[in-house]
mmCIF file of C-alpha atoms in Angstrom:
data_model
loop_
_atom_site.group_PDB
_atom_site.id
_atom_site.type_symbol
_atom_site.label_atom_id
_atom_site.label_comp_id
_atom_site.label_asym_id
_atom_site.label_seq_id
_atom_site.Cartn_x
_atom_site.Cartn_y
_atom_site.Cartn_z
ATOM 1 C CA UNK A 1 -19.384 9.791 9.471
ATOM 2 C CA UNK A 2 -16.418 7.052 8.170
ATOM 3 C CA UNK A 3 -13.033 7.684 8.627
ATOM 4 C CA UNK A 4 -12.647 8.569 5.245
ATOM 5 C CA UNK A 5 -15.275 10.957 4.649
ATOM 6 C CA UNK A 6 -13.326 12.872 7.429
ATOM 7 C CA UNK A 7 -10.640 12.905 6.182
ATOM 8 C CA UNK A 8 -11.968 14.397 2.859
ATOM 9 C CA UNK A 9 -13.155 17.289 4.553
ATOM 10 C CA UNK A 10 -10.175 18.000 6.499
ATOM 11 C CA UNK A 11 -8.321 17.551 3.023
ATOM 12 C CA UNK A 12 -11.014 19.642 1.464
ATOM 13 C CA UNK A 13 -10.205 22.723 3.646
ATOM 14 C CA UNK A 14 -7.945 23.974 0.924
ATOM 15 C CA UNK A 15 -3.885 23.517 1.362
ATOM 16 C CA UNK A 16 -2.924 23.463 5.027
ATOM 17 C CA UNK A 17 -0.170 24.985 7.424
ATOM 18 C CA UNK A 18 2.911 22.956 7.357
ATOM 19 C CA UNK A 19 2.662 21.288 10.853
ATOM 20 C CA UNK A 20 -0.531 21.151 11.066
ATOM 21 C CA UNK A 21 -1.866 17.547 11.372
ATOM 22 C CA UNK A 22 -4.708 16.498 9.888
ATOM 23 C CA UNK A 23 -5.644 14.083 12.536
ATOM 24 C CA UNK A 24 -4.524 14.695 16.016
ATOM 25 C CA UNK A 25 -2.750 12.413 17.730
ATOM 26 C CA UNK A 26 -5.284 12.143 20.938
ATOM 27 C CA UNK A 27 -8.238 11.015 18.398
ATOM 28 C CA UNK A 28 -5.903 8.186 17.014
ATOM 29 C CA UNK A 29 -4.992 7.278 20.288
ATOM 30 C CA UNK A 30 -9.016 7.016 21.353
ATOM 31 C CA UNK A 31 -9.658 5.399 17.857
ATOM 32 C CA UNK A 32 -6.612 2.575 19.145
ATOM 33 C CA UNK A 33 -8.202 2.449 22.578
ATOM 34 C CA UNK A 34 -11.653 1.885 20.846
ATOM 35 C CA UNK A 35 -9.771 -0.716 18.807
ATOM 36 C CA UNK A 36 -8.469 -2.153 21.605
ATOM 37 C CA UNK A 37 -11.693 -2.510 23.497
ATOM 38 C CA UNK A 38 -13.854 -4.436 20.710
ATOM 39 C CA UNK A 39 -10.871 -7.303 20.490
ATOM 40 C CA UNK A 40 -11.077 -7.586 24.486
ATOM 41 C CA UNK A 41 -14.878 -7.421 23.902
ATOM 42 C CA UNK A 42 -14.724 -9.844 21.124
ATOM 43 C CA UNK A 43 -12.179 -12.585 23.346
ATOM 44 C CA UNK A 44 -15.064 -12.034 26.082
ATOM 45 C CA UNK A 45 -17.583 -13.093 24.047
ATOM 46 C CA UNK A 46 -15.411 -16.263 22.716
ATOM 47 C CA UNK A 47 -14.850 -17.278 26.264
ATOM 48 C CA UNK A 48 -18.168 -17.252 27.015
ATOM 49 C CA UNK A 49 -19.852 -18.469 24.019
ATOM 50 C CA UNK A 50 -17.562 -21.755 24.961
ATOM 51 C CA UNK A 51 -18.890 -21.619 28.259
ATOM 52 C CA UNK A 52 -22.801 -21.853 26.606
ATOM 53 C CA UNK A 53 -21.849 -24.396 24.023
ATOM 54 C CA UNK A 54 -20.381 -26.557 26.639
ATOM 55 C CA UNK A 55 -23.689 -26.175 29.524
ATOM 56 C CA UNK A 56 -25.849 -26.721 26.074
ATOM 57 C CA UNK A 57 -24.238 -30.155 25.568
ATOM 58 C CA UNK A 58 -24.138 -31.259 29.191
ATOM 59 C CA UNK A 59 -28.435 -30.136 29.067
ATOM 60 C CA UNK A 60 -28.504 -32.368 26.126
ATOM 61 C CA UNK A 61 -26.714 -35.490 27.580
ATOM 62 C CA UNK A 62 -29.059 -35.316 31.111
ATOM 63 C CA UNK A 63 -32.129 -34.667 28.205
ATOM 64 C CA UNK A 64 -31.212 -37.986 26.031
ATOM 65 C CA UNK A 65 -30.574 -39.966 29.757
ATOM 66 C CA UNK A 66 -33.732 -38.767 30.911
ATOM 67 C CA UNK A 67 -35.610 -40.349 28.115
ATOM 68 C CA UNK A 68 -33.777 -43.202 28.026
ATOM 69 C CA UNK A 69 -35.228 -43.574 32.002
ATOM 70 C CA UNK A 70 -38.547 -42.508 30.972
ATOM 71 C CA UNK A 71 -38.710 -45.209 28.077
ATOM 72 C CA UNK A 72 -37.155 -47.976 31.022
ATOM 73 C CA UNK A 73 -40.292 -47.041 33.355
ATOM 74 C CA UNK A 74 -42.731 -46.935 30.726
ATOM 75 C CA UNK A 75 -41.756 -50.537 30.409
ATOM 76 C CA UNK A 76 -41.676 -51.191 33.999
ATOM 77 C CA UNK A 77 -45.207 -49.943 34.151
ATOM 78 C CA UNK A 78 -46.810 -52.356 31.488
ATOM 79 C CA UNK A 79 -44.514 -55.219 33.545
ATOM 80 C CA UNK A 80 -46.076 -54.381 36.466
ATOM 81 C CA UNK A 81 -49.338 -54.504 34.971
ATOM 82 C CA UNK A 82 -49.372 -57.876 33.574
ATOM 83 C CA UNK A 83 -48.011 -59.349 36.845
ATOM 84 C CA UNK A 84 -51.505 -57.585 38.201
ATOM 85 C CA UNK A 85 -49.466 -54.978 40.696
ATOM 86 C CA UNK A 86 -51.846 -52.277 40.417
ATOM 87 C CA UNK A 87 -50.163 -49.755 42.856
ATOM 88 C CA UNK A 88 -46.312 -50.409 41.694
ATOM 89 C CA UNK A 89 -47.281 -49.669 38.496
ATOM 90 C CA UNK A 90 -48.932 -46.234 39.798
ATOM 91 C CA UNK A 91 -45.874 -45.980 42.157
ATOM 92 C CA UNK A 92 -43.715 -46.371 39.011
ATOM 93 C CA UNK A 93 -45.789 -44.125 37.005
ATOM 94 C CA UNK A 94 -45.353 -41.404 39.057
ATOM 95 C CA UNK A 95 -41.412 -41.351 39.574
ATOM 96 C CA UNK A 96 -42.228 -41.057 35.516
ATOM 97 C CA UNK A 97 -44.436 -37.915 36.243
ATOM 98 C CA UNK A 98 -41.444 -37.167 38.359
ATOM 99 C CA UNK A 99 -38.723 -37.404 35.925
ATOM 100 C CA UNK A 100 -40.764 -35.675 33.229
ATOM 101 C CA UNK A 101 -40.880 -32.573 35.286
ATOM 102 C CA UNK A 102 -37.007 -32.836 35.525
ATOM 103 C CA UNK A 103 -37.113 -33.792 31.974
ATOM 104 C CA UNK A 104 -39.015 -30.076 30.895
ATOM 105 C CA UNK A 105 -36.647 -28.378 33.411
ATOM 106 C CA UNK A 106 -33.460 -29.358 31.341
ATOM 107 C CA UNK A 107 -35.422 -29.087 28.042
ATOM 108 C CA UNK A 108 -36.053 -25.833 28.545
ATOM 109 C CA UNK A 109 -32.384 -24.722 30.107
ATOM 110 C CA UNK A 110 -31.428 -26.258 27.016
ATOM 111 C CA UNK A 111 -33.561 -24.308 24.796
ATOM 112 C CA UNK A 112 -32.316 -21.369 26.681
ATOM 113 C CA UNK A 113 -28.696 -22.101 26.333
ATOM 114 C CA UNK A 114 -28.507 -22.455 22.340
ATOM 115 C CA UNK A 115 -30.553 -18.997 22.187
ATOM 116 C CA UNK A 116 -28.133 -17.198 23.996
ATOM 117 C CA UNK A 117 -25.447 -19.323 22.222
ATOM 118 C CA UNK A 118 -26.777 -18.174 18.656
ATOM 119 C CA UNK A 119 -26.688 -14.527 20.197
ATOM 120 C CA UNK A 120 -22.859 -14.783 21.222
ATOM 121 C CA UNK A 121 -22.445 -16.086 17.884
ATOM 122 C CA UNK A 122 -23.970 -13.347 16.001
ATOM 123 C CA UNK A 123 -22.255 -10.687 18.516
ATOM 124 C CA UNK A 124 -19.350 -12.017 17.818
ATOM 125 C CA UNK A 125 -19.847 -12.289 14.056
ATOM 126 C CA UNK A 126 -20.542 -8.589 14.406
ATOM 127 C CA UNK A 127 -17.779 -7.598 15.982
ATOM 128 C CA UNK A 128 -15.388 -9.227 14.230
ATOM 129 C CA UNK A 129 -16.515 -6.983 10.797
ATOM 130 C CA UNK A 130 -16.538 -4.288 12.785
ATOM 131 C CA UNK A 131 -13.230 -4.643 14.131
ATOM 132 C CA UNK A 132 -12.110 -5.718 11.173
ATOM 133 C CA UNK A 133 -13.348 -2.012 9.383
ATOM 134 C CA UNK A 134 -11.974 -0.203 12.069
ATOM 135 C CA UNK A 135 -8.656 -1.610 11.602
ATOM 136 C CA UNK A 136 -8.685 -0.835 7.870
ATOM 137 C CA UNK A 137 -10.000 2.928 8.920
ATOM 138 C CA UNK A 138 -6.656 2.925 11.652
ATOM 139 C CA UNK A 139 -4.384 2.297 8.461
ATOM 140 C CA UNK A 140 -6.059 5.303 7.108
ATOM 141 C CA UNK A 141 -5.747 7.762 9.549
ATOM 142 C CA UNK A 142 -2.042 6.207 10.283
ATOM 143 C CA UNK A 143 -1.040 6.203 6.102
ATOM 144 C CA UNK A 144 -2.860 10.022 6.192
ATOM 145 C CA UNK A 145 -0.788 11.207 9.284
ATOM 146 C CA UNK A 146 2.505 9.619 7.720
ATOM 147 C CA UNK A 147 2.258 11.199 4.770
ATOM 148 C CA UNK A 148 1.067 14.142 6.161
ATOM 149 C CA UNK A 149 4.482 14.280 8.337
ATOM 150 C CA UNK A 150 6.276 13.058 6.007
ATOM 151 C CA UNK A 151 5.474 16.378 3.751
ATOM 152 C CA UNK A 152 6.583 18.504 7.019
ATOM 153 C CA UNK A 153 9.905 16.967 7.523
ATOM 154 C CA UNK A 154 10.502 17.081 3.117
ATOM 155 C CA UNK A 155 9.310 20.583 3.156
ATOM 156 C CA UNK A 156 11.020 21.931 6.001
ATOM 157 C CA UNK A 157 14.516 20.089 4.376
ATOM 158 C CA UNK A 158 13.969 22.548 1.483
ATOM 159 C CA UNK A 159 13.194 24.749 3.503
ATOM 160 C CA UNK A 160 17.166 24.693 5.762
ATOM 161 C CA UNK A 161 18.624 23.279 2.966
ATOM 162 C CA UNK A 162 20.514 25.948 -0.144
ATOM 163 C CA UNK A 163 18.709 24.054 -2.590
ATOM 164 C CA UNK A 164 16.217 26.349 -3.604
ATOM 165 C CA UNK A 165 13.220 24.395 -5.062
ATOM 166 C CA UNK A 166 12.635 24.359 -8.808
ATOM 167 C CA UNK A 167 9.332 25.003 -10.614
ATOM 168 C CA UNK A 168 8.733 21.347 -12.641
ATOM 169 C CA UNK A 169 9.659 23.227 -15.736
ATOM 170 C CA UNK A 170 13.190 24.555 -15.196
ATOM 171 C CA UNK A 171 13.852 21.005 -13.510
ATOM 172 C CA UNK A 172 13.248 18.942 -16.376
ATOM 173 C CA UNK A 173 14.049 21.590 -18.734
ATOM 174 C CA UNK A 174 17.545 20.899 -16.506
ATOM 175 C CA UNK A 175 17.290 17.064 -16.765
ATOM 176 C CA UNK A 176 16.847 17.321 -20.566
ATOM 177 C CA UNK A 177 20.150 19.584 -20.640
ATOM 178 C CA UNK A 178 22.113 17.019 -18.938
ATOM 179 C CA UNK A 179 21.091 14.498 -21.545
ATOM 180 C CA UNK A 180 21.770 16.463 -24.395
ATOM 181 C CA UNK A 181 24.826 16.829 -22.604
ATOM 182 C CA UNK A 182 25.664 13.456 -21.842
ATOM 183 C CA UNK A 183 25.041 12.773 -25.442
ATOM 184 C CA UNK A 184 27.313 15.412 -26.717
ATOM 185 C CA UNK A 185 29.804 13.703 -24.908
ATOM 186 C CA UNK A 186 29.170 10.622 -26.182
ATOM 187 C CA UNK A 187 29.548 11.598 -29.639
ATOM 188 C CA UNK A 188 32.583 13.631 -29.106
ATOM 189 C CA UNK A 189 34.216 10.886 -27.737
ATOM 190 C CA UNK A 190 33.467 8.882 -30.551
ATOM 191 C CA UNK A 191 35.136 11.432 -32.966
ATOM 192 C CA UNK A 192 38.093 11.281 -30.870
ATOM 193 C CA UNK A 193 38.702 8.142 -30.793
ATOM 194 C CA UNK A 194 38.486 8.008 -34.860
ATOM 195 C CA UNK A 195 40.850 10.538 -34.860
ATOM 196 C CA UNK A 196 43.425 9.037 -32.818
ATOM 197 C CA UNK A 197 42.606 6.469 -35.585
ATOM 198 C CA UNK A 198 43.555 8.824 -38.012
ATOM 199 C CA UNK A 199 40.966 7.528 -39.758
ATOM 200 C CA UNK A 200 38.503 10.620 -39.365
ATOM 201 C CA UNK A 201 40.868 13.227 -42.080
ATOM 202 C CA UNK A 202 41.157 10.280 -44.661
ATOM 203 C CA UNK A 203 37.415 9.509 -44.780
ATOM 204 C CA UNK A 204 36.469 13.169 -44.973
ATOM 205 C CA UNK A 205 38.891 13.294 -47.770
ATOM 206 C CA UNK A 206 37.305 10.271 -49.507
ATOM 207 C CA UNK A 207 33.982 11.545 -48.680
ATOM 208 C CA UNK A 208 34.930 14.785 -50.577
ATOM 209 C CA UNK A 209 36.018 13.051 -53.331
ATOM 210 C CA UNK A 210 39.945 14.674 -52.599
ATOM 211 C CA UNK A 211 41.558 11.487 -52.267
ATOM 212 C CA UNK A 212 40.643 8.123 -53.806
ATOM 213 C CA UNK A 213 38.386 5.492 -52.182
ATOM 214 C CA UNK A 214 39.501 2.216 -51.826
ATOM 215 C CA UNK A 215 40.726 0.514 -54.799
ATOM 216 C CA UNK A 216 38.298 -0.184 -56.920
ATOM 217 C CA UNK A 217 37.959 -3.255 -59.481
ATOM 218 C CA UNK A 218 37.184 0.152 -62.361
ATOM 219 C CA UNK A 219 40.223 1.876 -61.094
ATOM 220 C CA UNK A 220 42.233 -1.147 -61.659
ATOM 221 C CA UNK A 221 41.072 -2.229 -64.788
ATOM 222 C CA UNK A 222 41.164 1.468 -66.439
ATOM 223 C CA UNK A 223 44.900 1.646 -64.982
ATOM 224 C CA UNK A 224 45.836 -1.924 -66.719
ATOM 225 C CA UNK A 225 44.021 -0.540 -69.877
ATOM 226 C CA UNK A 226 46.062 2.950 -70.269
ATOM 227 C CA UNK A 227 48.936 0.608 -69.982
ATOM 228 C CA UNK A 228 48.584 -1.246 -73.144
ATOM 229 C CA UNK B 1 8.216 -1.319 10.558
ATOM 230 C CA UNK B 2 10.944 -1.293 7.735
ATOM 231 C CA UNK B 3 13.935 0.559 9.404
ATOM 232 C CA UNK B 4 14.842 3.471 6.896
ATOM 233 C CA UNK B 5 18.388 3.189 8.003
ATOM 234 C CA UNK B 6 18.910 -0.592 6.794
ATOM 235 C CA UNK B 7 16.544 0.338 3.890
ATOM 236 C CA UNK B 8 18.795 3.107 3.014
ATOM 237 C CA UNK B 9 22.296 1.129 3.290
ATOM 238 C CA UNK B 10 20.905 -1.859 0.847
ATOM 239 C CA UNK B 11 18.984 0.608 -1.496
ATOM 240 C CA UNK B 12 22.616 2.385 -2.325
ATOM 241 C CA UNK B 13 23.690 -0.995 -2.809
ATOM 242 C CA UNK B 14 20.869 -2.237 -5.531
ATOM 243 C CA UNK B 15 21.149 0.696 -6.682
ATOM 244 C CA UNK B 16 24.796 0.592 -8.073
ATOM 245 C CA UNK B 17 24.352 -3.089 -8.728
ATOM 246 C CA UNK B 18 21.684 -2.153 -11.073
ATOM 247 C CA UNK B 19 24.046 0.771 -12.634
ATOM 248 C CA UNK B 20 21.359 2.969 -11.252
ATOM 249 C CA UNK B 21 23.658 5.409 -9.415
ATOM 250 C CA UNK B 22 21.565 7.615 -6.932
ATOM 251 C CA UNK B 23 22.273 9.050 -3.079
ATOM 252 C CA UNK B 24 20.223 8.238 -0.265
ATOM 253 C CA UNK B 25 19.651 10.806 2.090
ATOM 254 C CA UNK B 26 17.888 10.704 5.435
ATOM 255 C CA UNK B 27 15.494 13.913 6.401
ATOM 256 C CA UNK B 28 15.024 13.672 9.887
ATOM 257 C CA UNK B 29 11.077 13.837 11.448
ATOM 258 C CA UNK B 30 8.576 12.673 13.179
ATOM 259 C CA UNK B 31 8.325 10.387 10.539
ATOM 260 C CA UNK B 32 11.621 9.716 8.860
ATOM 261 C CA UNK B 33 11.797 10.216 4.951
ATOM 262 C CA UNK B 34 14.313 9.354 2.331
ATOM 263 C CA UNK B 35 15.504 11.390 -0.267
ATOM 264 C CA UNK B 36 16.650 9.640 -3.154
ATOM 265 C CA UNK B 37 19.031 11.975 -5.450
ATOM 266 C CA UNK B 38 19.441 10.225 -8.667
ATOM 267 C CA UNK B 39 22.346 10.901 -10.582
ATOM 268 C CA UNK B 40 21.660 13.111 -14.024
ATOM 269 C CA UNK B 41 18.066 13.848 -12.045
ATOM 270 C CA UNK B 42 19.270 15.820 -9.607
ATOM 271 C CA UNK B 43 16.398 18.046 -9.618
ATOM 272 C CA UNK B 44 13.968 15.377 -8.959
ATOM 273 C CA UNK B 45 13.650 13.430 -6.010
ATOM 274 C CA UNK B 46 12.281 10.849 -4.877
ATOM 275 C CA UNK B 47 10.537 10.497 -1.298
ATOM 276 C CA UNK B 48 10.545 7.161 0.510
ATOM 277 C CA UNK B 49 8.541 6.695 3.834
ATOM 278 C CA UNK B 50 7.365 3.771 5.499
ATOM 279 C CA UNK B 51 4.588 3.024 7.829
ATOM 280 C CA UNK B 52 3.415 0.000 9.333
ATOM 281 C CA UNK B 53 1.671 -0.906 6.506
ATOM 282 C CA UNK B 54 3.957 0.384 3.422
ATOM 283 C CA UNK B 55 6.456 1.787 1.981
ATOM 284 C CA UNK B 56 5.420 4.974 0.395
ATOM 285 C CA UNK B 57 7.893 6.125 -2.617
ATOM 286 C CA UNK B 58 6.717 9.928 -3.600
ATOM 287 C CA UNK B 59 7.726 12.334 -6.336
ATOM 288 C CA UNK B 60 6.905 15.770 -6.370
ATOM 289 C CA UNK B 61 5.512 17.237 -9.831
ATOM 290 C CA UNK B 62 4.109 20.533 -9.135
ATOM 291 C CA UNK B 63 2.151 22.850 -7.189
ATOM 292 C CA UNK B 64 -1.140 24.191 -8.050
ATOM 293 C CA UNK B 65 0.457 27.825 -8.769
ATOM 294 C CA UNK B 66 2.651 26.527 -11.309
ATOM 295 C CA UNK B 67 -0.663 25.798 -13.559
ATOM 296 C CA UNK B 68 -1.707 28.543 -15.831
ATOM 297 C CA UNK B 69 -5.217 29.730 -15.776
ATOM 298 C CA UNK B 70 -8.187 27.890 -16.020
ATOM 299 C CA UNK B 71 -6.445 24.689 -17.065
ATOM 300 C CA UNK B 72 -7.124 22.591 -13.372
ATOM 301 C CA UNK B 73 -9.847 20.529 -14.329
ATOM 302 C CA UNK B 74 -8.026 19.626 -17.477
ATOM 303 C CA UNK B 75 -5.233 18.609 -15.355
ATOM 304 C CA UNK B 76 -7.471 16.637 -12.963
ATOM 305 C CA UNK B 77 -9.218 15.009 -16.139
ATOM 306 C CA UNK B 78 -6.447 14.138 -17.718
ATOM 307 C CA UNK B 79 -4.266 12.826 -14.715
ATOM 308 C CA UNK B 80 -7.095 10.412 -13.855
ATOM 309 C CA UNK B 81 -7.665 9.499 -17.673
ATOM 310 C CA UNK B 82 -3.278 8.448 -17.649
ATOM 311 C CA UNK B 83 -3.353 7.254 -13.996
ATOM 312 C CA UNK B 84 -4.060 3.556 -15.186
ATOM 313 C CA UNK B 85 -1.754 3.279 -18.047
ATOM 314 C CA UNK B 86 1.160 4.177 -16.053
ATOM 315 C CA UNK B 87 3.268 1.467 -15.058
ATOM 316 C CA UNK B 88 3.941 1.327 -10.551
ATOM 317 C CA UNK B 89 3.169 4.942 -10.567
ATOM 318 C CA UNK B 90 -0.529 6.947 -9.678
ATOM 319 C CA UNK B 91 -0.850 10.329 -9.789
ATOM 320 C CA UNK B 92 -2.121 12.207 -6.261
ATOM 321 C CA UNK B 93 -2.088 15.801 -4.677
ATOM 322 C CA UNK B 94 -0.633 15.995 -0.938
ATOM 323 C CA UNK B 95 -1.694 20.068 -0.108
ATOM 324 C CA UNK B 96 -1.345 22.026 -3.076
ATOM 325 C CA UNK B 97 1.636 19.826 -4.721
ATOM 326 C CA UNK B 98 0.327 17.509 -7.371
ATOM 327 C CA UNK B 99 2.392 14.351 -6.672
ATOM 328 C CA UNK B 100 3.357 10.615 -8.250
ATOM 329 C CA UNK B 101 3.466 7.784 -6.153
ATOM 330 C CA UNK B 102 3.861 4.005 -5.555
ATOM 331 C CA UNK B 103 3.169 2.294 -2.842
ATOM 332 C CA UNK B 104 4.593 -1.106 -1.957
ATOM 333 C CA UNK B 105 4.062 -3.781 0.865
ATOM 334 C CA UNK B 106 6.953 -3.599 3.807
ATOM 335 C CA UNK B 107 7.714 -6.764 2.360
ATOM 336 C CA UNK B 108 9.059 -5.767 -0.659
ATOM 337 C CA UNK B 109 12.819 -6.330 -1.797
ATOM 338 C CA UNK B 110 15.502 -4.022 -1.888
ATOM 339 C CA UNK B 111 15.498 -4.716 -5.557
ATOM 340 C CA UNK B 112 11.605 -4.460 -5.422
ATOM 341 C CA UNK B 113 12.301 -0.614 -4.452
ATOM 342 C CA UNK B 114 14.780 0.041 -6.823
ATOM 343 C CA UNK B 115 12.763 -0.676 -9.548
ATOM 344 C CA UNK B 116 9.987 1.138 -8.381
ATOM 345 C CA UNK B 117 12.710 3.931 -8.101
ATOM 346 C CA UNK B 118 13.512 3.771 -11.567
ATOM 347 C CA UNK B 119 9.710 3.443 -12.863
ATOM 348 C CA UNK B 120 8.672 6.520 -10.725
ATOM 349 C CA UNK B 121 11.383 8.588 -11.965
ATOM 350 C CA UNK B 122 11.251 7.829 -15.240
ATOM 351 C CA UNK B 123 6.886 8.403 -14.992
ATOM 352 C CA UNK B 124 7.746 11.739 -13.279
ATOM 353 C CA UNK B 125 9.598 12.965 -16.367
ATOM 354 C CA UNK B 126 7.456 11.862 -18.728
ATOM 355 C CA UNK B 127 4.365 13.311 -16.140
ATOM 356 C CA UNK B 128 6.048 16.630 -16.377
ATOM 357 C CA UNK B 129 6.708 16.150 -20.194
ATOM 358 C CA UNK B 130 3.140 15.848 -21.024
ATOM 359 C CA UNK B 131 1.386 18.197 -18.847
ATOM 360 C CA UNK B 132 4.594 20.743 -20.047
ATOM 361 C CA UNK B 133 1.764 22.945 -22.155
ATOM 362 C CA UNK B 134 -0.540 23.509 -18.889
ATOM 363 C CA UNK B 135 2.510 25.278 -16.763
ATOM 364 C CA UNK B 136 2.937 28.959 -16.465
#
């Protein structure tokens, strides 16, 4: 079962207990311990694999010199031959024999090496994703536990604390009062401030039609006219 | 680990650099929490906590009881349908409180955290706005 599907069915249980933990702390300590094990595992497995690598090398170098001594008898033999040395060149033809047998030995230690070198590799390939998802699953069960105390310590706060807590309706209906308020103000001030002006009677007058407007080009010309 | 204490000292800070008044304070825990009063918002906080991994900022919409009958799928529809379109903010239930939240890398700024103070606060009322019809 993943980390996450268990935590959905703890969740799932329906609301919970304040204090009670979703996760305890002893199976996040086991899950760290298990976490803990792999990377030792997983260093283990690098030490050794370097081990392999380097005894697979060292096979191959004795392998290549080996051939290279083979090749040099094989020539030894036919130069024996054509001197007509019969039994050197069977003398020399079995330290051949000789060194092939060596030659299979190391061949297959060789052979040997790289498979349990490609193992390592694929161990460690292995555990690397796997430590790698168990890490991701820690954060989990770490964010869930957080959050989970996190929720304890908020709740009980309301809880001490005189500040009784609101339903989300009567808090913004609360919040929206402020900034009617706030606006209220705003405009008040504004009207204050024109009438400090003493601009706010006068324009209310003009507005009405009481007193005049601003001189007008009509007004002027129908004064000059009533003159004549 | 982001230490809430620093966090809370530079978040006043931002905060009235940004002409973003608000109050930080500290709930003591096993895990501590910040509660972030804003000013004219009184009545809705916002929750900081931080883990190794994030910070965790956390409003509080409602709880399951304040939904009238029969209207909880509707609510879980439609909260998934708006989750994307809302800017920081997802929506989430923690027990039987619906919830908004952000979550940010321990990384992040002071300033970072501010803003995602002001864009969770101002989702939260507009959350609360819009699901207004569904509450008792």
């Amino acid at each position: 079962m993943s980390i996450l599907n268990k935590i959905f069915t703890a969740i799932k249980g329906g609301a919970r207990e304040a204090g009670e933990a979703i996760i305890d702390k002893n199976s996040i300590r086991i899950f760290e311990q298990e976490i803990k094990d792999s990377e030792d595992q997983l260093e283990k497995a690098k030490r050794d694999l370097t081990g392999i690598l380097a005894k697979e090398m060292q096979a191959a170098r004795k392998i290549k010199s080996l051939k290279e001594d083979v090749t040099k008898h094989e020539q030894y033999v036919s130069q024996a031959l054509s001197k007509g040395s019969e039994d050197l060149a069977l003398e020399i033809a079995q330290k051949i024999a000789d060194i092939q047998v060596e030659l299979a030995i190391e061949e297959k230690s060789q052979s040997s090496f790289a498979g349990h070198g490609k193992r390592l590799k694929d161990m460690i390939k292995k555990t690397h994703k796997g430590l790698a998802d168990m890490k991701r699953q820690l954060v989990m069960v770490k964010t869930t536990d957080s959050v989970q105390k996190a929720t304890i310590s908020i709740t009980k706060s309301y809880a001490s604390g005189s500040s009784k807590l609101l339903t989300a309706k009567e808090s913004l209906d609360r919040i929206k009062q402020k900034q009617l308020d706030l606006e209220d103000r705003l405009s008040v001030s504004e009207s204050m401030d024109d009438d400090f002006d003493g601009k706010s009677l006068d324009e209310k007058m003009k507005a009405a039609g009481i007193i005049e407007g601003d001189n007008k080009a009509q007004d002027i010309l129908a004064k000059l006219k009533a003159k004549k | 680990m982001v230490d809430t204490n620093i966090l809370a000292k530079s978040l006043e800070k931002q905060g009235e650099d940004a002409n973003f008044p608000f109050v930080v304070n500290p709930i003591p825990g096993e895990v501590e929490v910040l509660q972030i009063v804003i000013e004219d918002r009184e009545e809705l906080p916002i929750f900081i906590s931080t883990s190794d991994e994030q910070i965790l900022c956390i409003s509080y919409l409602f709880a399951e009881g304040e939904l009238k009958n029969d209207v909880l799928d509707k609510v879980n529809n439609e909260m998934l349908l708006a989750n994307t379109a809302m800017p920081l903010s997802s929506f989430a239930k923690i027990n039987d409180q619906y919830v908004l939240y952000g979550a940010m890398s321990v990384n992040s700024s002071a300033e970072d955290v501010v803003h995602e103070i002001q864009t969770l606060s101002d989702n939260t009322i507009d959350a609360i706005e819009t699901m207004q019809n569904y509450l008792k």
